mmCIF file of C-alpha atoms in Angstrom:
data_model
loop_
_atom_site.group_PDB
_atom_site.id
_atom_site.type_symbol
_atom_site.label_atom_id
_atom_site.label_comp_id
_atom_site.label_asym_id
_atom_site.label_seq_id
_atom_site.Cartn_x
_atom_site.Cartn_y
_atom_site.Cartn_z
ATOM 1 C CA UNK A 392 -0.210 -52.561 -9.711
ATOM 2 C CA UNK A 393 -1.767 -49.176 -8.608
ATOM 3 C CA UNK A 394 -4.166 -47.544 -10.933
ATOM 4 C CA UNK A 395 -2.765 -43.813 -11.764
ATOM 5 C CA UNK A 396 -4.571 -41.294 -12.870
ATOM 6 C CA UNK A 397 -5.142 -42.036 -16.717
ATOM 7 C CA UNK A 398 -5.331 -37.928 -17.970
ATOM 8 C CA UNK A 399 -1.977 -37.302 -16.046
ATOM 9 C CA UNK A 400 -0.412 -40.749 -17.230
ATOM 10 C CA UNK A 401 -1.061 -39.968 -21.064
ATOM 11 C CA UNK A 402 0.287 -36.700 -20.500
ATOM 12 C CA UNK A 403 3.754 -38.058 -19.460
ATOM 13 C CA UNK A 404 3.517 -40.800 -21.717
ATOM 14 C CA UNK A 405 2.840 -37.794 -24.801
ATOM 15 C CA UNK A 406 6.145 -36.252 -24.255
ATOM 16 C CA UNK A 407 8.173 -39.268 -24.649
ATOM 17 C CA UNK A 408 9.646 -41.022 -27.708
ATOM 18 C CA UNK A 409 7.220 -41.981 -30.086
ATOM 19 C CA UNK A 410 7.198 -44.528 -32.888
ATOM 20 C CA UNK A 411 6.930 -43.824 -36.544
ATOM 21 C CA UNK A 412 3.068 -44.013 -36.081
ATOM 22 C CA UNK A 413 2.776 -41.609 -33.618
ATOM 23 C CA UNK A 414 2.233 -43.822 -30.524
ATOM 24 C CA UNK A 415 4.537 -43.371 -27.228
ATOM 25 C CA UNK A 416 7.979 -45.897 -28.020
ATOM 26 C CA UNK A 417 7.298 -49.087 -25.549
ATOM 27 C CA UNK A 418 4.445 -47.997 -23.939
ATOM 28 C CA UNK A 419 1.227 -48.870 -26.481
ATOM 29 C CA UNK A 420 2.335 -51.694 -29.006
ATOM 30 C CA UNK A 421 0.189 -53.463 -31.680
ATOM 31 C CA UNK A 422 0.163 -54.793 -34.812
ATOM 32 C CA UNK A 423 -1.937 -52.019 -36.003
ATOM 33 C CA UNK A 424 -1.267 -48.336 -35.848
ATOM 34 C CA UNK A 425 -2.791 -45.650 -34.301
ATOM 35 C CA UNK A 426 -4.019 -43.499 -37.055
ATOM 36 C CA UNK A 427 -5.403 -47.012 -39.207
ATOM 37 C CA UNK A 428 -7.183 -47.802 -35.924
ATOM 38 C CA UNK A 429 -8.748 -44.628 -36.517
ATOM 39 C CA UNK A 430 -9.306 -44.592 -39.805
ATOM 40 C CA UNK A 431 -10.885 -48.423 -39.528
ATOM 41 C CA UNK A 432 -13.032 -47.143 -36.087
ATOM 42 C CA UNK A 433 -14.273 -44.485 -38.765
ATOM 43 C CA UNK A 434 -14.951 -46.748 -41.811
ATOM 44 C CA UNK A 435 -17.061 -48.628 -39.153
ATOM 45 C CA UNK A 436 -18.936 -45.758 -37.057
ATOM 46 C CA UNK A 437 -20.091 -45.047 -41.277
ATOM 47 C CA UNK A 438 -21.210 -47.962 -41.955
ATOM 48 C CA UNK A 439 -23.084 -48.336 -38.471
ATOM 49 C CA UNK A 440 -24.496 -44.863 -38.731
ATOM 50 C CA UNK A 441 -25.774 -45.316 -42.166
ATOM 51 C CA UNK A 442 -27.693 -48.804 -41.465
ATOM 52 C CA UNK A 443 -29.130 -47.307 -38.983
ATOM 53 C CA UNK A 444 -30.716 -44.592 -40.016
ATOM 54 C CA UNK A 445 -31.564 -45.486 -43.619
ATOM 55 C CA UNK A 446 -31.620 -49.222 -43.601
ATOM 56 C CA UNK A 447 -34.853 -51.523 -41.871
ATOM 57 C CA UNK A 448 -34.459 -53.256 -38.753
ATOM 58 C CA UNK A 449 -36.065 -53.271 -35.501
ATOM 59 C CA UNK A 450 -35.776 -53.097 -31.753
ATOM 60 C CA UNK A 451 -33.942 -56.667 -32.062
ATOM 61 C CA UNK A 452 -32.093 -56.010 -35.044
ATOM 62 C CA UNK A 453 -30.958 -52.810 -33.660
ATOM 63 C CA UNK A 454 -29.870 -53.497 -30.481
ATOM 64 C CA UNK A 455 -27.703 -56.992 -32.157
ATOM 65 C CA UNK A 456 -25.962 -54.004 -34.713
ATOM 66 C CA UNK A 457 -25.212 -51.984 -31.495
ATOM 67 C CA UNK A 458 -23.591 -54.639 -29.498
ATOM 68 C CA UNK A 459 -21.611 -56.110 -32.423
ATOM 69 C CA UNK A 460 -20.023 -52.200 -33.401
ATOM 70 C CA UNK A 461 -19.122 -52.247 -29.867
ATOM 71 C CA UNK A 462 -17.517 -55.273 -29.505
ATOM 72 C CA UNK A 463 -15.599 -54.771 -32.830
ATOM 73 C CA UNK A 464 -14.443 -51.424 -32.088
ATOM 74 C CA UNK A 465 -12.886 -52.706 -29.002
ATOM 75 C CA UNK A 466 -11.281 -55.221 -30.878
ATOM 76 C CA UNK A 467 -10.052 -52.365 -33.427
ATOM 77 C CA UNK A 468 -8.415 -50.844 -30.384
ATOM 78 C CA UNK A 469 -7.015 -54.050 -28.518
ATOM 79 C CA UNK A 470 -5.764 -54.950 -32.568
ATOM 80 C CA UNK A 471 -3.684 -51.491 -31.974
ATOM 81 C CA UNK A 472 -2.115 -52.697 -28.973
ATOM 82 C CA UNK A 473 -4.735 -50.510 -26.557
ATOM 83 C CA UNK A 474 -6.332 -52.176 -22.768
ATOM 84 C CA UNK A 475 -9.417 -51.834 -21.078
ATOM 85 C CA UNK A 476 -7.865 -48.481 -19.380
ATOM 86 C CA UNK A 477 -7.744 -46.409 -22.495
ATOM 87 C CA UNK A 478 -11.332 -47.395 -23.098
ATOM 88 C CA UNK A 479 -12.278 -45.933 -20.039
ATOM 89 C CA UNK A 480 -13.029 -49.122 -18.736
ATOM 90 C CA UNK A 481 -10.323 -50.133 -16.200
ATOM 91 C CA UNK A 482 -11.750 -52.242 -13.111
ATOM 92 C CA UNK A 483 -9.944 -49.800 -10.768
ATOM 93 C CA UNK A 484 -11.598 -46.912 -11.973
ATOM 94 C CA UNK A 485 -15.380 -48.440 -12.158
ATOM 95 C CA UNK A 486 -16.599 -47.301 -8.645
ATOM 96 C CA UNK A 487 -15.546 -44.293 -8.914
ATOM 97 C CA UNK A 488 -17.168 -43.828 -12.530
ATOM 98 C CA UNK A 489 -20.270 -45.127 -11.159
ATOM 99 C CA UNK A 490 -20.544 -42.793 -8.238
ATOM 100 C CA UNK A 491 -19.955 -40.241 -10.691
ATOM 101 C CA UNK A 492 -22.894 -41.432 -13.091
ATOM 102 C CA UNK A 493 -25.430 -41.774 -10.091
ATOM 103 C CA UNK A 494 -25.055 -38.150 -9.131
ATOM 104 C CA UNK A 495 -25.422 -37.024 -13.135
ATOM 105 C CA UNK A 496 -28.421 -39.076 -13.232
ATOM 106 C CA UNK A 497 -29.764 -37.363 -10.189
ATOM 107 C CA UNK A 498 -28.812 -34.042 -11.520
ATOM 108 C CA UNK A 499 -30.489 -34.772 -14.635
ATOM 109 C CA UNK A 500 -33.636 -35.903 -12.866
ATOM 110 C CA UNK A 501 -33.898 -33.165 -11.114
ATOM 111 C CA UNK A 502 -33.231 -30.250 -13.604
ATOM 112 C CA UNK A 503 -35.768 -31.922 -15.513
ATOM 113 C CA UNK A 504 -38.264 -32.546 -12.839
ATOM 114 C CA UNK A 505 -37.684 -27.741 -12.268
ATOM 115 C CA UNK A 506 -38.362 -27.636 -16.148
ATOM 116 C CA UNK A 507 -41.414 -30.184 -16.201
ATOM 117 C CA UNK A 508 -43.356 -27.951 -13.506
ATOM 118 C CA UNK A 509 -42.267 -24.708 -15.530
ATOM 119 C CA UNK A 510 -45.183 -23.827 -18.826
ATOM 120 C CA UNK A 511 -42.239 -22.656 -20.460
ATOM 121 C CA UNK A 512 -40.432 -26.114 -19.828
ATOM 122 C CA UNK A 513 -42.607 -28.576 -20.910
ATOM 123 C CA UNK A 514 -42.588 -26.977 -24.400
ATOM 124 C CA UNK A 515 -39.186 -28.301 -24.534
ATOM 125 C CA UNK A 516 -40.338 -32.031 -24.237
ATOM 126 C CA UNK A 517 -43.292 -31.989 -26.968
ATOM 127 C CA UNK A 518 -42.364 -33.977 -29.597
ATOM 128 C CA UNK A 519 -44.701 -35.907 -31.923
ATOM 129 C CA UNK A 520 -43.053 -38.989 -31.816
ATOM 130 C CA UNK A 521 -44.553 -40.233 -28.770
ATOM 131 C CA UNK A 522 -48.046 -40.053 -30.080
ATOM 132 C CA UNK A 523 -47.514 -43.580 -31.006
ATOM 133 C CA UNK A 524 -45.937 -44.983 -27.647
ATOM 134 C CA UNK A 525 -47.773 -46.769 -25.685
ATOM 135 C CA UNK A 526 -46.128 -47.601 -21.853
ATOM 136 C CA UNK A 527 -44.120 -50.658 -22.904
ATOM 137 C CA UNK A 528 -42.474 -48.596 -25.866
ATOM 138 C CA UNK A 529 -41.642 -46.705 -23.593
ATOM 139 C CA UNK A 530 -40.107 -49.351 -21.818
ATOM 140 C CA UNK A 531 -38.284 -50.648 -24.651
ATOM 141 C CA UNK A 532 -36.710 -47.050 -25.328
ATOM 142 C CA UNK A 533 -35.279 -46.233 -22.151
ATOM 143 C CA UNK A 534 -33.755 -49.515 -20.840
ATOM 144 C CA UNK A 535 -33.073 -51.315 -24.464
ATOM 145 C CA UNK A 536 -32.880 -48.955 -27.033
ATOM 146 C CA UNK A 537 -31.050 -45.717 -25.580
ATOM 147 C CA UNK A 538 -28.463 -47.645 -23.034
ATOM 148 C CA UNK A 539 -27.680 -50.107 -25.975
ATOM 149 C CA UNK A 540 -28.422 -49.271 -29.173
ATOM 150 C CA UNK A 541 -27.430 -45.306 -28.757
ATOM 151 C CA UNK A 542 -25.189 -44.531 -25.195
ATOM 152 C CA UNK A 543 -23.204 -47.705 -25.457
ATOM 153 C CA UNK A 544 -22.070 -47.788 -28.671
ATOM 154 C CA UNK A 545 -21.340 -44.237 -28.883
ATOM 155 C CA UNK A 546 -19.919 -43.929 -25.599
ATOM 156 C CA UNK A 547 -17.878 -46.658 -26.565
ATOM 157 C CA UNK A 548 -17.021 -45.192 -29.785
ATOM 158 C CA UNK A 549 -16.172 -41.582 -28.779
ATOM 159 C CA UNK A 550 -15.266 -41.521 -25.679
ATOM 160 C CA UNK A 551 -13.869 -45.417 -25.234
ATOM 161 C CA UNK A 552 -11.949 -46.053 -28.798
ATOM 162 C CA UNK A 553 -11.413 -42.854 -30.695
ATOM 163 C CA UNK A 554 -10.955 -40.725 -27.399
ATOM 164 C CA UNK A 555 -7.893 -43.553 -26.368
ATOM 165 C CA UNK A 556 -6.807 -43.837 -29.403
ATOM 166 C CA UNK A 557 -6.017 -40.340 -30.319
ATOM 167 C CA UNK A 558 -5.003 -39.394 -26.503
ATOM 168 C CA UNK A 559 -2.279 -42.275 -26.645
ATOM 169 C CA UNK A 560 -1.085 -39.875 -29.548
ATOM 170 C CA UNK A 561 -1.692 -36.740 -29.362
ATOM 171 C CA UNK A 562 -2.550 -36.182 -25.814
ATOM 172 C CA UNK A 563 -6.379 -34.969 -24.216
ATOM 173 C CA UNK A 564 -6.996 -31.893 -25.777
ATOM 174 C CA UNK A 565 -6.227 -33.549 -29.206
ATOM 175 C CA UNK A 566 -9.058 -36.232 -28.222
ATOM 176 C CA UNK A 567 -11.464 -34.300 -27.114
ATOM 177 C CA UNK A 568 -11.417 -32.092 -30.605
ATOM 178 C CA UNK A 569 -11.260 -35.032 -32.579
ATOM 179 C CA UNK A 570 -13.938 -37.354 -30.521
ATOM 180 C CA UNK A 571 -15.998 -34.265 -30.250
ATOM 181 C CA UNK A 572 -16.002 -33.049 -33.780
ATOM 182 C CA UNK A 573 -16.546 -36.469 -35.152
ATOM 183 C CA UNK A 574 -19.690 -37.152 -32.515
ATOM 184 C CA UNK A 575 -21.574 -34.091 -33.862
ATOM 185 C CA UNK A 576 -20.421 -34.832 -37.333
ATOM 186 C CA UNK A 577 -22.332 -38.455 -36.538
ATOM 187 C CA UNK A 578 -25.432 -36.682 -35.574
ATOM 188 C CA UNK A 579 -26.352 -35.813 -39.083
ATOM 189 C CA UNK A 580 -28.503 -38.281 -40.274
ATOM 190 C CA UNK A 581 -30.651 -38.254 -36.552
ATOM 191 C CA UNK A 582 -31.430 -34.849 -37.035
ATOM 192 C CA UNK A 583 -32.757 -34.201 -40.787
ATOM 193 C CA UNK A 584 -36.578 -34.610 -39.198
ATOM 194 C CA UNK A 585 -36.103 -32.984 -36.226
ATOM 195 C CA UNK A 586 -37.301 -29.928 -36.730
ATOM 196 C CA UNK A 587 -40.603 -31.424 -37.640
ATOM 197 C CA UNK A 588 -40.928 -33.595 -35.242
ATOM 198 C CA UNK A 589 -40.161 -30.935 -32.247
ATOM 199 C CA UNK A 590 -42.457 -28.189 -31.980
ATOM 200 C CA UNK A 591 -40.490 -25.868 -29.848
ATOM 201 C CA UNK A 592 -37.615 -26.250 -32.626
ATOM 202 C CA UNK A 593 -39.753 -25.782 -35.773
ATOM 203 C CA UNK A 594 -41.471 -22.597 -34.413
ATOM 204 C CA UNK A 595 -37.263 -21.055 -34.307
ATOM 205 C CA UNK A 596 -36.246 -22.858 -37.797
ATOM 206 C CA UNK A 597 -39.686 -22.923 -39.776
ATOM 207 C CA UNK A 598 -40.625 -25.336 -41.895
ATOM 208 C CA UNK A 599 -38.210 -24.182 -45.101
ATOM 209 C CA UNK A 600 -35.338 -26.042 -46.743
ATOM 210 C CA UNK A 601 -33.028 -23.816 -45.250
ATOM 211 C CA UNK A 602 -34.750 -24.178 -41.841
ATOM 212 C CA UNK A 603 -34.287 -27.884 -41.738
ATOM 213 C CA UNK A 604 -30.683 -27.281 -43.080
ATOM 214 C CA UNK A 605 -29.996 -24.657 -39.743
ATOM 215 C CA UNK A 606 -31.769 -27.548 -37.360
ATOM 216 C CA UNK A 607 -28.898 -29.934 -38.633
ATOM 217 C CA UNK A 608 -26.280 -27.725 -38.063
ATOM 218 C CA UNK A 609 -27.563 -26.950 -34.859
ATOM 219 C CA UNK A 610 -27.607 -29.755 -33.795
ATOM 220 C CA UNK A 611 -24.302 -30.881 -34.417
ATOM 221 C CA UNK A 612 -22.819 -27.564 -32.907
ATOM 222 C CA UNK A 613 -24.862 -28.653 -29.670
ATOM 223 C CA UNK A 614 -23.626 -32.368 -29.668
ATOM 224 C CA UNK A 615 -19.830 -31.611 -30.772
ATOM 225 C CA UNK A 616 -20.386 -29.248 -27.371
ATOM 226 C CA UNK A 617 -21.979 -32.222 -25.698
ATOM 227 C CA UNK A 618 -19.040 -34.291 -26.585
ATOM 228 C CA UNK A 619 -17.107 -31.936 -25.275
ATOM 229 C CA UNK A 620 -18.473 -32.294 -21.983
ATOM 230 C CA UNK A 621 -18.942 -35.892 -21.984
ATOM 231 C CA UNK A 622 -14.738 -36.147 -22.831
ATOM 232 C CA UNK A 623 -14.170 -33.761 -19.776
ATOM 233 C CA UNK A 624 -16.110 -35.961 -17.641
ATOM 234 C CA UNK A 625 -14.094 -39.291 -19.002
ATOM 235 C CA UNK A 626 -11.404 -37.371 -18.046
ATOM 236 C CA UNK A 627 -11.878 -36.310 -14.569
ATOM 237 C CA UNK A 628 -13.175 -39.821 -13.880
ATOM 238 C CA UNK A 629 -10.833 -41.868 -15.456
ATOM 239 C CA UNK A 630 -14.044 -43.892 -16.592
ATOM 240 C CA UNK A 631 -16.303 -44.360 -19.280
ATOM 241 C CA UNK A 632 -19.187 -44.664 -16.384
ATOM 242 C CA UNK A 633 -19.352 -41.571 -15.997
ATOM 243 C CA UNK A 634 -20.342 -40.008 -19.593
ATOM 244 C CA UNK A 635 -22.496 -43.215 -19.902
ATOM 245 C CA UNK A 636 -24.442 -42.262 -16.821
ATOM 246 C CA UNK A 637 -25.053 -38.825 -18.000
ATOM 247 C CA UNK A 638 -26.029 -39.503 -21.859
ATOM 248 C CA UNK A 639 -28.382 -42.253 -20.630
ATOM 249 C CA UNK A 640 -29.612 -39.668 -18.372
ATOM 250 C CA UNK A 641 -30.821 -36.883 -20.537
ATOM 251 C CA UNK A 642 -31.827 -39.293 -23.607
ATOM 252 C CA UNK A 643 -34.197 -41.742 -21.237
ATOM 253 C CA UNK A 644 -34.991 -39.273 -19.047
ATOM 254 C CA UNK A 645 -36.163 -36.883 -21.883
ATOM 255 C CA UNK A 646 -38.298 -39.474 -23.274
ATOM 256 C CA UNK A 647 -40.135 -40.080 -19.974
ATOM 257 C CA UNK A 648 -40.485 -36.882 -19.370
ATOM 258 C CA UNK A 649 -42.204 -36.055 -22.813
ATOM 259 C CA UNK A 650 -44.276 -39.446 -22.256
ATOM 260 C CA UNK A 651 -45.684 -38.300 -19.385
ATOM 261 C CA UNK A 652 -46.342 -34.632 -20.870
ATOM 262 C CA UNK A 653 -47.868 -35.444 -23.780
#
């Protein structure tokens, strides 16, 4: 069957009948609803987010968690009758999502590569950090840790499940507040020490309470934004490749630049 464009075919899907859980009438059946999908992908994403940040566990031992949350979250959404499509991930649209991801990457590189030659720019990538990293940390971090344990799973998350999910009932605008809300909201915990542990960032916020308080909030303003663009670009690709390419992008790419800069 021909692959249509997913953005325009949730849109006419939208304005049909709907069930009593919200979801377009025999278009998007499953034993599970739409809004407990949600509420379960949340319960999960919670749970995930917490053990990571305040439980042990290593390279191994995070990269296991991040592949199991993403293989149960997909389940979550094939449990509430969802395909590989409205997880960005149908094989029609892959080619075109990775064409899409090679030129963010290169964009990426390259704005990076202007800002690394720029005094003013390399500011941005101190961070003290990667005083302990030595060349195969940095290894580990930017093919192990960021593609799997942080851009897959959250890609996956809020841009695969919860973006699907709430599209097939609400429609894209609805998914892209709710996805986008919910993946700043997730970037709590990551950011209580960043202020300390980014120079350029703790000479704006000081060291204070209340300092460390406006980093947090910053930061999730700047990734709810993020998300924003990272829906858009699931969108207008009608793939998940696409926002994967560009969060691996600026997360490995960061951290090689501010290896090398150090």
């Amino acid at each position: 069957m021909p692959c249509l464009d997913p953005g325009g075919a949730d849109r006419r899907e939208g304005r049909g009948a709907r069930t009593g859980n919200g979801t377009p009438r025999g278009r998007w059946r499953g034993t599970l609803g739409t809004w407990p999908a949600v509420g379960l992908v949340l319960a999960v994403l919670a749970a995930a987010n917490a053990a990571a940040h305040l439980g042990p566990g290593g390279a191994a031992v995070r990269t296991a968690a991040a592949l199991a949350v993403t293989a149960l979250l997909l389940g979550v959404l094939r449990w509430a009758g969802g395909t590989w499509a409205d997880a960005g991930l149908a094989r029609c649209t892959l080619a075109r999502g990775a064409r899409w991801a090679l030129a963010l990457v290169g964009i990426v590189a390259a704005v990076y590569l202007v800002a690394a030659l720029l005094p003013a720019g390399r500011a941005l990538f101190e961070d003290r950090r990667y005083a302990g990293i030595d060349g195969g940390g940095l290894a580990l971090r930017i093919l192990v840790l960021v593609p799997v344990g942080t851009v897959l799973v959250e890609e996956t998350a809020f841009r695969g499940v919860l973006y699907g999910l709430v599209r097939r009932a609400r429609g894209a605008v609805w998914a892209t507040a709710v996805s986008s809300l919910l993946f700043g909201l997730w970037h709590v915990l990551p950011s209580l020490g960043l202020a300390s542990a980014k120079p350029a960032l703790g000479s704006v916020f000081g060291g204070s309470g209340a300092g460390a308080a406006l980093a947090v909030l910053s930061a999730v303003l700047f990734t709810a934004a993020a998300g924003v663009l990272f829906c858009e670009l699931r969108r207008r690709s009608g793939s998940l490749l696409a926002p994967l390419g560009l969060h691996w992008a600026v997360n490995a790419l960061g951290y090689l630049a501010g290896f090398l800069l150090r």
